[in-house]
CSV table of C-alpha atoms in Angstrom, one decimal:
chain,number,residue,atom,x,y,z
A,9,UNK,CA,35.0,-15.4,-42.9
A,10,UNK,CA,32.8,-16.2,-40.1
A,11,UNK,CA,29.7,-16.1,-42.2
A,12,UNK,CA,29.3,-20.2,-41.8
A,13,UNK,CA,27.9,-19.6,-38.4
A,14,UNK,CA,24.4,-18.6,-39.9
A,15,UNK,CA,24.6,-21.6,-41.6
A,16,UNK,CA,21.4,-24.5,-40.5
A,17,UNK,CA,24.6,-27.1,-39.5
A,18,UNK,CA,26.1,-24.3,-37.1
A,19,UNK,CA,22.6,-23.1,-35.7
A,20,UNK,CA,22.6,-26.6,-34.0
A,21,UNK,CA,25.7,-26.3,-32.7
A,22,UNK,CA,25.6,-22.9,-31.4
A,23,UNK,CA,21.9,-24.3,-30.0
A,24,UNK,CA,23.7,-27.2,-28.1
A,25,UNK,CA,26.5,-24.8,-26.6
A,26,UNK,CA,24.7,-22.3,-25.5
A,27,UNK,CA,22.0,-25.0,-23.6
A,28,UNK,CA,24.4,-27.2,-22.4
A,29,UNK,CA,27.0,-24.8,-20.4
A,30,UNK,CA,24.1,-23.3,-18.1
A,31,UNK,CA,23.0,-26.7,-17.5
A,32,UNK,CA,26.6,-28.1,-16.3
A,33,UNK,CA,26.9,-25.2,-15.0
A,34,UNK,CA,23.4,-25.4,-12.7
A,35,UNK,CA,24.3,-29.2,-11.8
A,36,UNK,CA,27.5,-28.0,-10.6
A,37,UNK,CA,25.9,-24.9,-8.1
A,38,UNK,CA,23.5,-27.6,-7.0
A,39,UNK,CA,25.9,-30.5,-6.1
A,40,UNK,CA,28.0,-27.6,-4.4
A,41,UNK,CA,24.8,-26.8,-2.5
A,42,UNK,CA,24.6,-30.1,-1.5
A,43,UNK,CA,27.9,-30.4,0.0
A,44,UNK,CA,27.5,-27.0,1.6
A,45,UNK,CA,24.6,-28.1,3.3
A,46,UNK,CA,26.0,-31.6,4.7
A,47,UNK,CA,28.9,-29.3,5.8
A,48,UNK,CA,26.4,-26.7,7.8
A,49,UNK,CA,24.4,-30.1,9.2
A,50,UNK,CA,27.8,-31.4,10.5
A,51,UNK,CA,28.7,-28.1,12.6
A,52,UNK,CA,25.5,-27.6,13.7
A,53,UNK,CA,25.2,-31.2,15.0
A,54,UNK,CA,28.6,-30.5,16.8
A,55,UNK,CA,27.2,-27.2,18.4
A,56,UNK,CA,24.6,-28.7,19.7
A,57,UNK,CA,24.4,-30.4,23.0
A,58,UNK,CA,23.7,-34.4,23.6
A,59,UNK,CA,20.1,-35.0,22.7
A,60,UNK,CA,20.6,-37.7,25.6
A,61,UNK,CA,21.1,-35.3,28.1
A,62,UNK,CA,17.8,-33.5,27.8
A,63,UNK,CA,14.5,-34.0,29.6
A,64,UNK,CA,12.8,-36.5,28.3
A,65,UNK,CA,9.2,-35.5,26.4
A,66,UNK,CA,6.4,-37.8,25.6
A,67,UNK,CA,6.5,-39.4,23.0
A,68,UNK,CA,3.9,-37.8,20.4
A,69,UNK,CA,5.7,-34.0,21.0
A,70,UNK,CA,8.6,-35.4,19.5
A,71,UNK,CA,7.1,-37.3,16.0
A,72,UNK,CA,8.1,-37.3,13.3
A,73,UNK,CA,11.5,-37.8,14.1
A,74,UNK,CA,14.1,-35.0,12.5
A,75,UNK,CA,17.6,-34.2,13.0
A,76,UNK,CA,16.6,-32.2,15.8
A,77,UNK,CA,14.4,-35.1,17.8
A,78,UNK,CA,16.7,-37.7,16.6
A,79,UNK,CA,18.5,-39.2,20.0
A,80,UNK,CA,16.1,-36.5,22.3
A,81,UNK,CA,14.9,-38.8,25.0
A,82,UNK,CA,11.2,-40.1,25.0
A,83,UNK,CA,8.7,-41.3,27.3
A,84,UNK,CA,6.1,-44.0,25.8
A,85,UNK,CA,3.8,-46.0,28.3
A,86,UNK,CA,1.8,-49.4,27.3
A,87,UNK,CA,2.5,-53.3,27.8
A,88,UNK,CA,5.2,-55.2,25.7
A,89,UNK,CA,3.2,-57.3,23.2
A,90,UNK,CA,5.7,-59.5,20.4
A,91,UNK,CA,9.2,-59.8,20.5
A,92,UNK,CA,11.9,-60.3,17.4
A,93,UNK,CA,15.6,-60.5,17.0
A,94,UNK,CA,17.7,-58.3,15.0
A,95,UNK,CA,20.7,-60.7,13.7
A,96,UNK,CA,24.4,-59.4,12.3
A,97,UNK,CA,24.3,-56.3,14.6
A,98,UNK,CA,27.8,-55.1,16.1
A,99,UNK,CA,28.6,-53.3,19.5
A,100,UNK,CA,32.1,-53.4,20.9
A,101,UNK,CA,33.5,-55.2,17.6
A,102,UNK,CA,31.7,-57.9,18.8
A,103,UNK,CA,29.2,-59.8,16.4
A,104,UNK,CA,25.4,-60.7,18.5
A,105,UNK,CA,21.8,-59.5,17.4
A,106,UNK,CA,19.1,-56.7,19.0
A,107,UNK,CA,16.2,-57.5,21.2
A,108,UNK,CA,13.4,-55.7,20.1
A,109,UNK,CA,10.1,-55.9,21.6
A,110,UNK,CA,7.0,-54.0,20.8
A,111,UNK,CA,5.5,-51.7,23.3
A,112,UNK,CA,1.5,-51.5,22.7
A,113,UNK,CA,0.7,-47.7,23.8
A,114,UNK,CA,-2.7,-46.6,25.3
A,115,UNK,CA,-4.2,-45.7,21.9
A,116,UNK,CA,-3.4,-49.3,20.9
A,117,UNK,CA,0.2,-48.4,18.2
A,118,UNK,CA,2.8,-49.9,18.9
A,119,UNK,CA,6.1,-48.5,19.6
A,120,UNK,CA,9.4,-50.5,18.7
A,121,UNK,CA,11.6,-50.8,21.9
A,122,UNK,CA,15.5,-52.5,21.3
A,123,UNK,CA,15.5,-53.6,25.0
A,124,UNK,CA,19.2,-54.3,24.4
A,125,UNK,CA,22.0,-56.3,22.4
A,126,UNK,CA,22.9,-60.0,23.0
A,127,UNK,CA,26.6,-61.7,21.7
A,128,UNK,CA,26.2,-64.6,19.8
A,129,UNK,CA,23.9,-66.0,17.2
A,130,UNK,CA,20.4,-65.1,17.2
A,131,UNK,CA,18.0,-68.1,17.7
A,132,UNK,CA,20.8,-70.3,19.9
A,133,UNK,CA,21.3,-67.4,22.8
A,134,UNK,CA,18.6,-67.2,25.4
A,135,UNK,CA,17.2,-64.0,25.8
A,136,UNK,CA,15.9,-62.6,28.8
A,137,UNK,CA,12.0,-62.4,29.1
A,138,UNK,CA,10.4,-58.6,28.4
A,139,UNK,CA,8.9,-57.6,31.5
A,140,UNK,CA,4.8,-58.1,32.5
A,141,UNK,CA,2.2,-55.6,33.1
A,142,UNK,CA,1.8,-52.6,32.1
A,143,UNK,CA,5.6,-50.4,31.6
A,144,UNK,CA,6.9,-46.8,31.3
A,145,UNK,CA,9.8,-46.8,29.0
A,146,UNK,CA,12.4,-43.8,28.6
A,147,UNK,CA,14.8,-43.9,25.6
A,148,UNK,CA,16.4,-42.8,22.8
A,149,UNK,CA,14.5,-41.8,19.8
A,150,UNK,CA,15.6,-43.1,16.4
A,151,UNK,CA,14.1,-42.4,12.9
A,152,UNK,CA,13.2,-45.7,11.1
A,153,UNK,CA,16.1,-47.8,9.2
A,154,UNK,CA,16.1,-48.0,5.9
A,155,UNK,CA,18.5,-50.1,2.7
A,156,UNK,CA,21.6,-47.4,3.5
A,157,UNK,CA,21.4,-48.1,7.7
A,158,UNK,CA,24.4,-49.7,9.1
A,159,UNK,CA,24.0,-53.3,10.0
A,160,UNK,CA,20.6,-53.5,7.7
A,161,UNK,CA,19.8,-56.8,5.4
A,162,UNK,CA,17.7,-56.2,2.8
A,163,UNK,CA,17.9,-59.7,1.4
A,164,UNK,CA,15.3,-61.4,3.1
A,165,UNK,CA,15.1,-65.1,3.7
A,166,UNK,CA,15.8,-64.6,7.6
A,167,UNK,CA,13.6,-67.7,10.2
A,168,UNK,CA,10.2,-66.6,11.5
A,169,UNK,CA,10.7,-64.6,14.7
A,170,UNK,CA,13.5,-62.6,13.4
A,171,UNK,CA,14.0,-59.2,11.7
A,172,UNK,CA,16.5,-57.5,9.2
A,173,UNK,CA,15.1,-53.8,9.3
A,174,UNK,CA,14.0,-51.7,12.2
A,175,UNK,CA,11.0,-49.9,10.1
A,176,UNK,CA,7.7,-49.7,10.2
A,177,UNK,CA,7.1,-50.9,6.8
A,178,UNK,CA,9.0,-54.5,7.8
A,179,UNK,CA,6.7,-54.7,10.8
A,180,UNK,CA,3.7,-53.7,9.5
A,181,UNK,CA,3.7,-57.2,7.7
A,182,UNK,CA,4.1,-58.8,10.7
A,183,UNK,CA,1.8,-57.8,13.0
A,184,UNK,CA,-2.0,-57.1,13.1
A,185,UNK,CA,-2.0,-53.7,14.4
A,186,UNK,CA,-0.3,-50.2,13.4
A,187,UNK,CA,3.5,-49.4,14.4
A,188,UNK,CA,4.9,-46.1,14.8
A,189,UNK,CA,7.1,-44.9,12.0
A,190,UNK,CA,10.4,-44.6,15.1
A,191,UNK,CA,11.8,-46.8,18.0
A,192,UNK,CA,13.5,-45.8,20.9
A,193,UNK,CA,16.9,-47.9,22.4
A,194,UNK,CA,17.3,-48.1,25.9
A,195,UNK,CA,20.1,-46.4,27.6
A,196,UNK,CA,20.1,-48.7,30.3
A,197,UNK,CA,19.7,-52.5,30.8
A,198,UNK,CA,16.7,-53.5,32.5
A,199,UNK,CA,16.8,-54.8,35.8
A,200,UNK,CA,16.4,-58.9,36.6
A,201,UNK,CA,15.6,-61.2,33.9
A,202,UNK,CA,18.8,-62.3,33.0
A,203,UNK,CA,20.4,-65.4,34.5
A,204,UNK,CA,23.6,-64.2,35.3
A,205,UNK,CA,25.9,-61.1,33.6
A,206,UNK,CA,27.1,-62.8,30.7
A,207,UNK,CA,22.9,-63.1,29.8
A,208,UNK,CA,22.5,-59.4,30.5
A,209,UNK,CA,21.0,-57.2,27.6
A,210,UNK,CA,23.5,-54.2,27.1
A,211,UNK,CA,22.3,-51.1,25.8
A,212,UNK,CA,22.5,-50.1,22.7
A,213,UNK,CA,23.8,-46.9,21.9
A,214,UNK,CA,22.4,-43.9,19.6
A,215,UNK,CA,23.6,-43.7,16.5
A,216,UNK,CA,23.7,-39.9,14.7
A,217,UNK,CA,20.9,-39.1,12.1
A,218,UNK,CA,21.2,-39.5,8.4
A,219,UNK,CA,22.9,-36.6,7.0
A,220,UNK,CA,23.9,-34.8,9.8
A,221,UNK,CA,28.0,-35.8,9.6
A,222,UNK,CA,30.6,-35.4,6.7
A,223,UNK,CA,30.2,-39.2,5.2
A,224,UNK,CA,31.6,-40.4,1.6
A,225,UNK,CA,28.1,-38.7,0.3
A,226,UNK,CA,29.2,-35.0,1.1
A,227,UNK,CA,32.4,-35.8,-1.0
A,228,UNK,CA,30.5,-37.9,-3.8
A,229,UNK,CA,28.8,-34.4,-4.1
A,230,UNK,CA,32.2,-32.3,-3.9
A,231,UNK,CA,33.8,-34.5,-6.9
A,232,UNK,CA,30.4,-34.4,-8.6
A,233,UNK,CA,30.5,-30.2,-8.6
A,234,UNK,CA,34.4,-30.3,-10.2
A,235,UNK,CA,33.3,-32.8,-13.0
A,236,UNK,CA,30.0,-30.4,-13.8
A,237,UNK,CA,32.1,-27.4,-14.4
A,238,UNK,CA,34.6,-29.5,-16.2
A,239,UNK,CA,32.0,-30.7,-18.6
A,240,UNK,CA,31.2,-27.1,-19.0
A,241,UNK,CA,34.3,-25.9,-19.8
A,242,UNK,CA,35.0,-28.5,-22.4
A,243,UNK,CA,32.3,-27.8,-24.3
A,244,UNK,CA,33.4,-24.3,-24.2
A,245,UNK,CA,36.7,-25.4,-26.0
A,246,UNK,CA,35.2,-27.9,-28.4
A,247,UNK,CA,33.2,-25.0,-29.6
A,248,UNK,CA,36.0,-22.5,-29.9
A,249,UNK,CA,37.7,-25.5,-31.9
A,250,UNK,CA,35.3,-26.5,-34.6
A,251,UNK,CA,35.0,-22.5,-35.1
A,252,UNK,CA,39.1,-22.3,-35.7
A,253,UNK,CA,38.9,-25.4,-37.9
A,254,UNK,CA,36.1,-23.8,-39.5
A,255,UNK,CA,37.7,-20.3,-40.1
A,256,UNK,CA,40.8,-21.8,-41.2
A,257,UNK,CA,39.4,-23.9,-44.1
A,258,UNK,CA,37.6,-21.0,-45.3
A,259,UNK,CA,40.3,-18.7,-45.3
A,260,UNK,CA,42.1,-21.7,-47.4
A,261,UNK,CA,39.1,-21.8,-50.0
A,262,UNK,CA,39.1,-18.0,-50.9
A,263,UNK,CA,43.4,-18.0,-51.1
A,264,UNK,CA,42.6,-20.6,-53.4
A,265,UNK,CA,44.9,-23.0,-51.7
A,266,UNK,CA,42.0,-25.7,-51.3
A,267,UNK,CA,39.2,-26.0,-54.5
A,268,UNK,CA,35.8,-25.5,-52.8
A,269,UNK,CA,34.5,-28.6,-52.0
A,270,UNK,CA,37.6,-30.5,-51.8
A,271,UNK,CA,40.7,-31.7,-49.7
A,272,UNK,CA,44.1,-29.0,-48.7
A,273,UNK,CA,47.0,-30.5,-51.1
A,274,UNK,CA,44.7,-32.3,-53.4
A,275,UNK,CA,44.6,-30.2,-57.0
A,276,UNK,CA,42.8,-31.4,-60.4
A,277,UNK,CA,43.1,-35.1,-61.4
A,278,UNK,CA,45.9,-35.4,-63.3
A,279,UNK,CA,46.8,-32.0,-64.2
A,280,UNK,CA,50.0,-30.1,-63.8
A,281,UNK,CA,49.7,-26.0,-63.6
A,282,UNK,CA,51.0,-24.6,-66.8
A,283,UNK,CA,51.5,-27.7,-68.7
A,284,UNK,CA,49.4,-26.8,-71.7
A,285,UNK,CA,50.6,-25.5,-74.7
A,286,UNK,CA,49.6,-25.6,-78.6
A,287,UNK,CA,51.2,-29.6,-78.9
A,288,UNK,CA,48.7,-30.7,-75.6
A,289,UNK,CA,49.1,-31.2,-72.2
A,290,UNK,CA,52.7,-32.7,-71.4
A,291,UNK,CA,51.9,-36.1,-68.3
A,292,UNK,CA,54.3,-35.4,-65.7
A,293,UNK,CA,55.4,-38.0,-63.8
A,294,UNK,CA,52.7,-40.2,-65.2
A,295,UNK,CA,53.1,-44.2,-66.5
A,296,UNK,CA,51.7,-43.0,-69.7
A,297,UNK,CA,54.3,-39.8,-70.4
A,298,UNK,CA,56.8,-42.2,-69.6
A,299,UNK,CA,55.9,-44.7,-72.5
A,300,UNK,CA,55.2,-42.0,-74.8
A,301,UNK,CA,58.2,-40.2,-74.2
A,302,UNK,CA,60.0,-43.4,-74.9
A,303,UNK,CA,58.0,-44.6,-77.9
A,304,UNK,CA,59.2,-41.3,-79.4
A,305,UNK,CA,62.6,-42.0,-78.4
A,306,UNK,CA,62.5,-45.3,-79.8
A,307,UNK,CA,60.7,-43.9,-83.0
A,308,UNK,CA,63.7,-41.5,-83.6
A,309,UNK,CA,66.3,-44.0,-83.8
A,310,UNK,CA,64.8,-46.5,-85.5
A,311,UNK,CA,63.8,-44.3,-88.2
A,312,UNK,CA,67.6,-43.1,-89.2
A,313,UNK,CA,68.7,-39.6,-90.5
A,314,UNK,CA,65.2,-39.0,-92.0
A,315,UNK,CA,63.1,-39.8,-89.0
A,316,UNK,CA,64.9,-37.5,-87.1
A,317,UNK,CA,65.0,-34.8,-89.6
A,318,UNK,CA,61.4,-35.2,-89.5
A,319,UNK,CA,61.0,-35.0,-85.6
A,320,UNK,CA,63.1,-32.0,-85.9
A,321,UNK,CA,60.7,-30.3,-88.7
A,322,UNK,CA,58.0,-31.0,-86.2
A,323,UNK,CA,59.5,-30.0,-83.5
A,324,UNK,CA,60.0,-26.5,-85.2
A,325,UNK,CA,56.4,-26.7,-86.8
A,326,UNK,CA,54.9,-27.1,-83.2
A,327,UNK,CA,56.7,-24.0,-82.1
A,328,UNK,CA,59.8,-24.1,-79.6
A,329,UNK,CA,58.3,-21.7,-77.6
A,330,UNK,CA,55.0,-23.2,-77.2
A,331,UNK,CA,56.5,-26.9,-76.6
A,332,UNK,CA,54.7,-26.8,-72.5
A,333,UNK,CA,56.0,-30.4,-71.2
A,334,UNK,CA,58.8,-29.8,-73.7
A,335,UNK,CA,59.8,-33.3,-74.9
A,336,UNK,CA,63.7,-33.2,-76.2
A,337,UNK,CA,64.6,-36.2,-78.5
A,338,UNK,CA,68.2,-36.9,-78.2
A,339,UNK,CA,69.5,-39.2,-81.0
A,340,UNK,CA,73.4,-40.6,-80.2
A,341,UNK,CA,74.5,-43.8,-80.3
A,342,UNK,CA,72.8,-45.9,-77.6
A,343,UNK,CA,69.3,-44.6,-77.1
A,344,UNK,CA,67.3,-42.1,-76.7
A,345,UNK,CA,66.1,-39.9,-73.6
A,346,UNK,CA,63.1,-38.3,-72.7
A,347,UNK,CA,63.4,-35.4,-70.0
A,348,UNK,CA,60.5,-33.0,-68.8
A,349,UNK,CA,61.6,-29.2,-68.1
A,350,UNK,CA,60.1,-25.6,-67.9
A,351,UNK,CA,59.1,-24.4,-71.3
A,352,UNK,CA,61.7,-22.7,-72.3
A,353,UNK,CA,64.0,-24.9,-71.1
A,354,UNK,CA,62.8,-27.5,-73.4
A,355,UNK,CA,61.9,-25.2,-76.6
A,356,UNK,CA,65.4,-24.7,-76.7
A,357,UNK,CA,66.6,-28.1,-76.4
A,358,UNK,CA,64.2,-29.3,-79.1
A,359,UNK,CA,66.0,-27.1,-81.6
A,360,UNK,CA,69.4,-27.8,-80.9
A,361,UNK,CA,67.9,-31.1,-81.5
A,362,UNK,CA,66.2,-30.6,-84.2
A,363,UNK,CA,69.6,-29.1,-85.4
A,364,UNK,CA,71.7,-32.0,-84.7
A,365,UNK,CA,69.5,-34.1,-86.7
A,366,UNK,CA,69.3,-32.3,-89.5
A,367,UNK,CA,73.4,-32.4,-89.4
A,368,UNK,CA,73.2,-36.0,-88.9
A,369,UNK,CA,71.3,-36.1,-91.8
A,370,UNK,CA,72.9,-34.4,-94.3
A,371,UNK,CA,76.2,-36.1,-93.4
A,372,UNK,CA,74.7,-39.2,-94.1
A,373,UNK,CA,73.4,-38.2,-97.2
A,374,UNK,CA,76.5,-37.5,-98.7
């Protein structure tokens, strides 16, 4: 019964089920690896103490910037060279812009330093002059921002002087020398420069590295895992289904309940089992049997005593017993009737038929 699965149209099939289900199967283990892994970030970023309360290191022992460095205080020494604003950041629900300044180094890179955060717009606030000479700055290491950072337009369009990314791709297009791929943020303001409190830079606090916290990501990848071994499992079933379909129809074909080749409940055009006999195939239920039947109805009575005597002898010519749709010819008074029966049924109505006529006959002969 199964024998179809050999078949070229079922290799396919059993080719795509058995290559797809390992593969949903893999994408779901690795989408669940994924979210494992956020999850193991997140408590170890718990466990581990304030990068801000550790001694601060220079800053080359601490590049490239991890989720272990990330927020680890560092020490960079040089001279502040150009400044630009950072517009649309937040800090205390409160809408203002970054101050960042670039901090030429010793080896002549630049290091980007966010002296602090200003309210207001940027471009219409003063801002407090960086301070001259040659500095030693201690803060906050941060990995570059990129399209997916809090805070971060990508759009473009901003005035000269100003500055929608903290990256080192953004500022390498603005300045002639080489920028370090980090920046720092200062934990505390800086001392003078500002005209009176309200002018003050405040610091701007360390935000957490990428990955390291359970964010709409870790359960993108938890739903992702659930749909990846659903898509498995269906596949599974559609198989299992076409197979039963498959089975049944076959099992259908050799019970000889379906003709090979064709439709369940569909049998032979026009044909009616065991309506052949030695007078033809009887149309049952047909719009031609009908007319027949009641042309030979019609024929009986219009022909008299004779015609049916003659209906009758070939009624008994044909063979009661071999009459298959079995036509009886009833002649009374009104008209005649056609009915279709089993073939005995109508063998024996054609002769006492055949009978009546023949009395009908003879009484009108005499």
């Amino acid at each position: 019964m199964y024998r179809f699965l050999l078949t070229p149209r079922w290799w396919g099939i059993n080719l795509f089920v058995v290559l797809a289900i390992p593969f949903c199967v893999f994408m779901g283990t690795w989408q669940l690896g994924r979210f494992e892994d956020r999850v193991q970030s997140h408590e170890q970023a718990t466990k581990q103490p304030d990068p801000s309360t550790r001694a601060a290191e220079p800053l080359d022992e601490l590049l490239p910037v991890d989720k272990v460095t990330s927020g680890r205080p560092a020490v960079a020494t040089g001279t502040y060279a150009d400044q630009f604003l950072v517009p649309g950041r937040e800090l205390d629900d409160r809408r203002g812009f970054y101050v960042l300044t670039l901090l030429r180094t010793e080896g002549g890179k630049a290091l980007p330093v966010v002296r602090g955060w200003l309210p207001g717009t940027a471009g219409s606030v003063p801002v407090p002059a960086a301070p001259q000479g040659e500095v030693t700055v201690t803060g906050d290491l941060q990995a570059s921002e990129n399209i997916h950072s809090n805070g971060v337009n990508a759009r473009g369009g901003l005035p000269e002087g100003q500055l929608g990314m903290i990256s080192a791709a953004s500022l390498v297009n603005l300045v002639d020398y080489d920028v370090y791929d980090a920046w720092i943020t200062l934990p505390e303001a800086e001392a003078g420069g500002a005209a009176g409190p309200d002018d003050a830079l405040k610091p701007v606090p360390a935000a957490a590295p990428q990955g390291s916290g359970l964010d709409l990501k870790a359960f993108q990848n938890l739903g992702y895992t659930g749909e990846w071994f659903v898509f498995a499992g269906f596949v599974l079933f559609m198989w299992f289904r076409l197979v039963r379909r498959e089975a049944e129809t076959a099992r259908d074909v050799a019970l000889g309940l379906v003709p090979e080749g064709g439709e369940p409940g569909v049998g032979g055009a026009g044909e009616v089992p065991g309506a052949s006999g030695a007078g033809g195939a009887a149309e049952a239920g047909g719009a031609g049997g009908a007319s027949e039947a009641a042309e030979a109805a019609g024929g009986a009575k219009a022909g008299g005593a004779d015609g049916a005597a003659e209906a009758a002898g070939g009624a008994e010519a044909g063979g009661a017993g071999e009459a298959a749709g079995g036509a009886v010819v009833e002649v009374g008074a009104g008209a005649g009737a056609v009915e279709a029966g089993g073939g005995t049924e109508a063998s024996g109505g054609a002769v006492q038929g055949s009978q009546g006529s023949k009395t009908a006959g003879t009484s009108h002969g005499s």
